[in-house]
XYZ file of C-alpha atoms in Angstrom:
310
model
C 8.975 2.303 9.952
C 8.289 -0.308 12.642
C 8.934 2.233 15.421
C 6.033 4.371 14.226
C 2.556 2.802 14.083
C 0.163 4.054 11.394
C -1.784 6.098 13.916
C -1.984 9.691 15.109
C 0.316 8.682 17.963
C 2.845 7.314 15.483
C 2.690 10.507 13.436
C 3.249 12.647 16.525
C 6.169 10.435 17.586
C 7.840 10.861 14.181
C 7.272 14.631 14.263
C 8.859 14.737 17.698
C 11.824 12.644 16.530
C 12.421 15.040 13.630
C 12.427 18.086 15.906
C 14.746 16.441 18.452
C 17.149 15.434 15.679
C 17.216 18.990 14.343
C 17.839 20.436 17.796
C 20.698 17.967 18.343
C 22.141 18.540 14.865
C 21.815 14.816 14.098
C 21.247 14.862 10.332
C 21.105 11.059 9.997
C 18.318 10.830 12.579
C 16.549 13.752 10.922
C 16.643 11.960 7.574
C 15.233 8.786 9.127
C 12.416 10.763 10.758
C 11.621 12.496 7.470
C 11.321 9.118 5.746
C 9.047 7.849 8.510
C 6.871 10.936 8.083
C 6.853 10.483 4.304
C 5.270 7.092 4.900
C 2.919 8.078 7.708
C 1.319 11.129 6.089
C -0.159 8.837 3.419
C -1.758 6.581 6.035
C -2.720 8.910 8.882
C -2.979 12.504 7.650
C -0.828 15.260 6.232
C 1.042 17.258 8.849
C 0.442 20.430 6.811
C -2.271 21.826 4.522
C -0.696 19.985 1.569
C -2.509 16.861 0.302
C -1.098 13.597 1.741
C 0.596 12.238 -1.391
C 2.094 15.603 -2.285
C 3.290 16.043 1.294
C 4.832 12.566 1.228
C 6.867 13.573 -1.814
C 7.956 16.848 -0.186
C 9.242 15.007 2.865
C 11.077 12.413 0.755
C 12.782 15.138 -1.282
C 13.799 16.866 1.940
C 15.263 13.560 3.153
C 17.231 13.194 -0.092
C 18.833 16.597 0.513
C 19.685 15.694 4.108
C 21.304 12.376 3.226
C 23.247 13.859 0.316
C 24.550 16.629 2.564
C 26.099 14.106 4.952
C 27.168 11.641 2.241
C 24.870 8.847 3.425
C 24.321 6.927 0.194
C 22.195 4.201 1.772
C 19.901 6.848 3.192
C 19.797 8.563 -0.188
C 18.671 5.340 -1.876
C 15.905 4.838 0.688
C 14.738 8.407 0.153
C 14.844 8.108 -3.649
C 12.622 5.037 -3.387
C 10.151 7.023 -1.304
C 10.172 10.048 -3.672
C 7.280 8.921 -5.875
C 5.734 11.546 -8.166
C 2.254 10.113 -8.933
C 1.626 12.582 -11.756
C 5.084 12.200 -13.319
C 6.069 8.521 -13.715
C 9.098 9.399 -15.861
C 10.586 11.485 -13.059
C 9.958 8.638 -10.630
C 11.751 6.249 -13.002
C 14.729 8.639 -13.172
C 14.983 8.744 -9.391
C 14.763 4.965 -9.155
C 17.408 4.538 -11.859
C 19.701 6.748 -9.773
C 18.832 4.723 -6.679
C 19.693 1.478 -8.455
C 23.011 2.919 -9.687
C 23.984 3.842 -6.129
C 22.776 0.537 -4.639
C 24.725 -1.496 -7.200
C 27.804 0.639 -6.586
C 27.539 -0.130 -2.877
C 26.961 -3.829 -3.587
C 24.088 -3.803 -1.083
C 21.743 -6.615 -2.099
C 18.967 -5.471 0.238
C 18.946 -2.007 -1.318
C 19.106 -3.519 -4.817
C 16.084 -5.682 -3.983
C 14.224 -2.655 -2.564
C 14.906 -0.587 -5.688
C 13.870 -3.464 -7.968
C 10.589 -3.837 -6.079
C 10.009 -0.073 -6.308
C 10.668 -0.162 -10.053
C 8.115 -2.962 -10.355
C 5.485 -0.911 -8.516
C 6.178 2.215 -10.556
C 5.805 0.269 -13.831
C 2.399 -1.112 -12.884
C 0.315 1.197 -15.078
C 2.727 1.826 -17.920
C 4.233 -1.619 -18.588
C 2.483 -4.502 -16.843
C 4.772 -7.181 -18.291
C 7.877 -5.375 -17.052
C 6.227 -4.807 -13.685
C 5.631 -8.528 -13.232
C 9.149 -9.407 -14.401
C 10.689 -6.971 -11.930
C 8.414 -8.212 -9.121
C 9.661 -11.746 -9.701
C 13.255 -10.532 -9.873
C 12.855 -8.690 -6.572
C 11.113 -11.724 -5.046
C 14.099 -13.911 -5.914
C 16.476 -11.395 -4.320
C 14.396 -11.172 -1.140
C 14.204 -14.972 -0.921
C 17.988 -15.115 -1.076
C 18.153 -12.571 1.743
C 15.503 -14.301 3.862
C 13.530 -11.043 3.911
C 9.930 -12.041 4.650
C 8.492 -8.544 4.394
C 10.158 -7.918 1.040
C 8.855 -11.243 -0.275
C 5.368 -10.398 0.970
C 5.355 -7.097 -0.912
C 6.335 -8.834 -4.159
C 3.666 -11.496 -3.760
C 1.107 -8.762 -3.104
C 2.170 -6.919 -6.277
C 1.747 -10.142 -8.258
C -1.672 -10.710 -6.669
C -3.014 -7.490 -8.243
C -1.214 -7.861 -11.580
C -2.805 -9.373 -14.715
C -2.927 -13.149 -14.653
C -4.963 -16.212 -13.801
C -7.309 -15.685 -10.865
C -6.134 -18.758 -8.972
C -2.485 -17.758 -9.331
C -3.295 -14.282 -8.032
C -5.231 -15.753 -5.117
C -2.244 -17.926 -4.169
C 0.109 -14.944 -4.363
C -2.218 -13.030 -2.022
C -2.250 -15.925 0.453
C 1.556 -16.075 0.375
C 1.659 -12.327 0.975
C -0.654 -12.788 3.968
C 1.482 -15.526 5.495
C 4.775 -13.691 4.918
C 3.489 -10.379 6.279
C 2.433 -12.191 9.453
C 5.853 -13.860 9.711
C 7.443 -10.429 9.399
C 5.283 -9.161 12.273
C 2.990 -6.901 10.224
C -0.481 -8.254 10.957
C -2.171 -5.113 9.628
C -0.649 -5.448 6.153
C -1.365 -9.175 6.244
C -5.068 -8.463 6.639
C -5.049 -6.177 3.611
C -3.358 -8.865 1.530
C -6.458 -11.050 1.858
C -8.591 -8.587 -0.102
C -7.211 -9.592 -3.532
C -7.331 -13.223 -2.376
C -11.095 -12.959 -1.908
C -11.528 -10.985 -5.144
C -9.855 -13.817 -7.065
C -11.602 -16.693 -5.305
C -13.781 -17.921 -8.172
C -15.302 -21.042 -6.618
C -16.958 -21.877 -3.309
C -14.034 -24.217 -2.612
C -11.582 -21.353 -3.117
C -13.515 -19.208 -0.644
C -13.667 -22.027 1.886
C -9.895 -22.459 1.625
C -9.452 -18.811 2.612
C -11.542 -19.081 5.778
C -8.677 -20.104 8.146
C -6.590 -17.167 6.926
C -9.490 -14.736 7.338
C -10.144 -16.011 10.855
C -6.493 -15.466 11.791
C -6.625 -11.970 10.313
C -9.841 -11.238 12.214
C -8.177 -12.333 15.438
C -5.297 -9.944 14.727
C -7.693 -7.120 13.855
C -9.752 -7.601 17.001
C -6.576 -7.481 19.084
C -5.862 -4.065 17.567
C -9.362 -2.817 18.356
C -9.470 -0.924 15.032
C -12.907 -1.058 13.407
C -11.441 -0.179 10.007
C -9.485 -3.451 10.076
C -12.245 -5.595 11.561
C -15.113 -4.627 9.231
C -13.658 -5.790 5.868
C -12.761 -9.169 7.372
C -16.258 -9.642 8.764
C -17.598 -8.888 5.282
C -15.234 -11.443 3.740
C -16.165 -14.091 6.299
C -19.841 -13.410 5.648
C -19.249 -14.073 1.943
C -17.445 -17.307 2.798
C -20.341 -18.403 5.031
C -22.824 -17.675 2.246
C -20.741 -19.780 -0.156
C -21.128 -22.645 2.333
C -24.895 -22.015 2.712
C -24.337 -21.087 6.360
C -26.878 -18.265 6.522
C -26.806 -18.044 10.317
C -23.080 -17.309 10.423
C -23.286 -14.939 7.479
C -26.052 -12.954 9.170
C -24.091 -12.813 12.444
C -20.970 -11.541 10.674
C -22.898 -8.802 8.882
C -24.715 -7.764 12.039
C -21.401 -7.462 13.850
C -20.001 -5.383 11.000
C -22.959 -2.994 11.149
C -22.566 -2.665 14.911
C -19.070 -1.261 14.588
C -19.263 2.514 14.573
C -16.136 4.292 13.393
C -16.223 8.033 14.105
C -13.211 8.515 11.862
C -14.873 6.910 8.849
C -15.154 9.422 5.991
C -18.526 10.778 4.936
C -19.915 9.683 1.543
C -18.831 12.977 -0.049
C -15.329 12.686 1.443
C -15.011 9.123 0.152
C -16.272 10.247 -3.260
C -13.698 13.057 -3.391
C -10.945 10.574 -2.523
C -12.095 8.189 -5.263
C -12.184 11.003 -7.817
C -8.683 12.128 -6.836
C -7.158 8.668 -7.209
C -8.994 7.931 -10.449
C -7.772 11.204 -11.978
C -4.251 10.451 -10.787
C -4.248 6.973 -12.356
C -5.783 8.327 -15.562
C -3.021 10.923 -15.839
C -0.372 8.230 -15.446
C -2.087 5.908 -17.946
C -2.342 8.691 -20.544
C 1.424 9.115 -20.393
C 2.268 5.489 -21.047
C -0.546 3.044 -20.436
C -2.603 1.054 -22.908
C -5.720 2.367 -24.642
C -7.753 -0.178 -22.668
C -6.458 1.213 -19.366
C -7.199 4.781 -20.421
C -10.692 3.858 -21.585
C -11.513 1.932 -18.413
C -10.303 4.757 -16.177
C -12.272 7.350 -18.177
C -15.408 5.259 -17.771
C -14.753 4.919 -14.034
C -14.282 8.672 -13.705
C -17.462 9.292 -15.688
C -19.417 6.963 -13.419
C -18.068 8.763 -10.370
C -18.964 12.202 -11.727
C -22.515 11.055 -12.529
C -22.986 9.633 -9.035
C -21.784 12.416 -6.787
C -23.363 11.996 -3.343
C -25.077 14.881 -1.644
C -22.916 16.863 0.749
């Protein structure tokens, strides 16, 4: 997906690539463009009236058909990994089992690692222990391949899994460093969020400051307010932990000065939160623990009681 940035320009480029591939009768290129679109519609916007996650699935299923038609098994595995059904985890597991069968038949260790990581992510709500085991298995495979981005994704998964706060913080820091080594500064910045959430002591927060400053430098180079603002907030919290009120105030003032015309309204953000909470609750009810179901029901109840005015 490196050829297509997570922007409107990237989305338009992928749409153009799909149309050119269709006009040229290049099914392999069409399948690649469909997979790029399946990723981008979740980050930028849907290219149709269908909701982003549903549209992502539609595009992935279309890619599966394209790759199967031309006998491209590697492409089929990549598309099966992308074909996530948020409301039907069992169907997602079936697709991933098929993907793993194909990948193992091909003997492609990179594809096997990718499928293992996808299985870990899909198990996150239904079987946390299995999810962590598979994340570690995928991590070992990626380490053997020297795949920094794959390793980063596994460390990030482990940073948001159950466990000791310090361990999760260290996994998040490793994710940050590996994402940067892979050239994805944007994802690296996001990896610091669970690091800060699991920093329990002032010393932990202070240790994160160099990483946050690097991420802020990357974010400023992009000029994207949505990337800059969370890092300013994190650095303000770090300054407060060090009793540096002047720096904390300056960081917060800079954050407030950043106006993002694309930022959703309170009601739009609320609708998004309700959608995702309902989606996670549906998944948890099909295979999660009673504690997960109860927590998600309480979260949904809180959201419904605190609906902002339109």
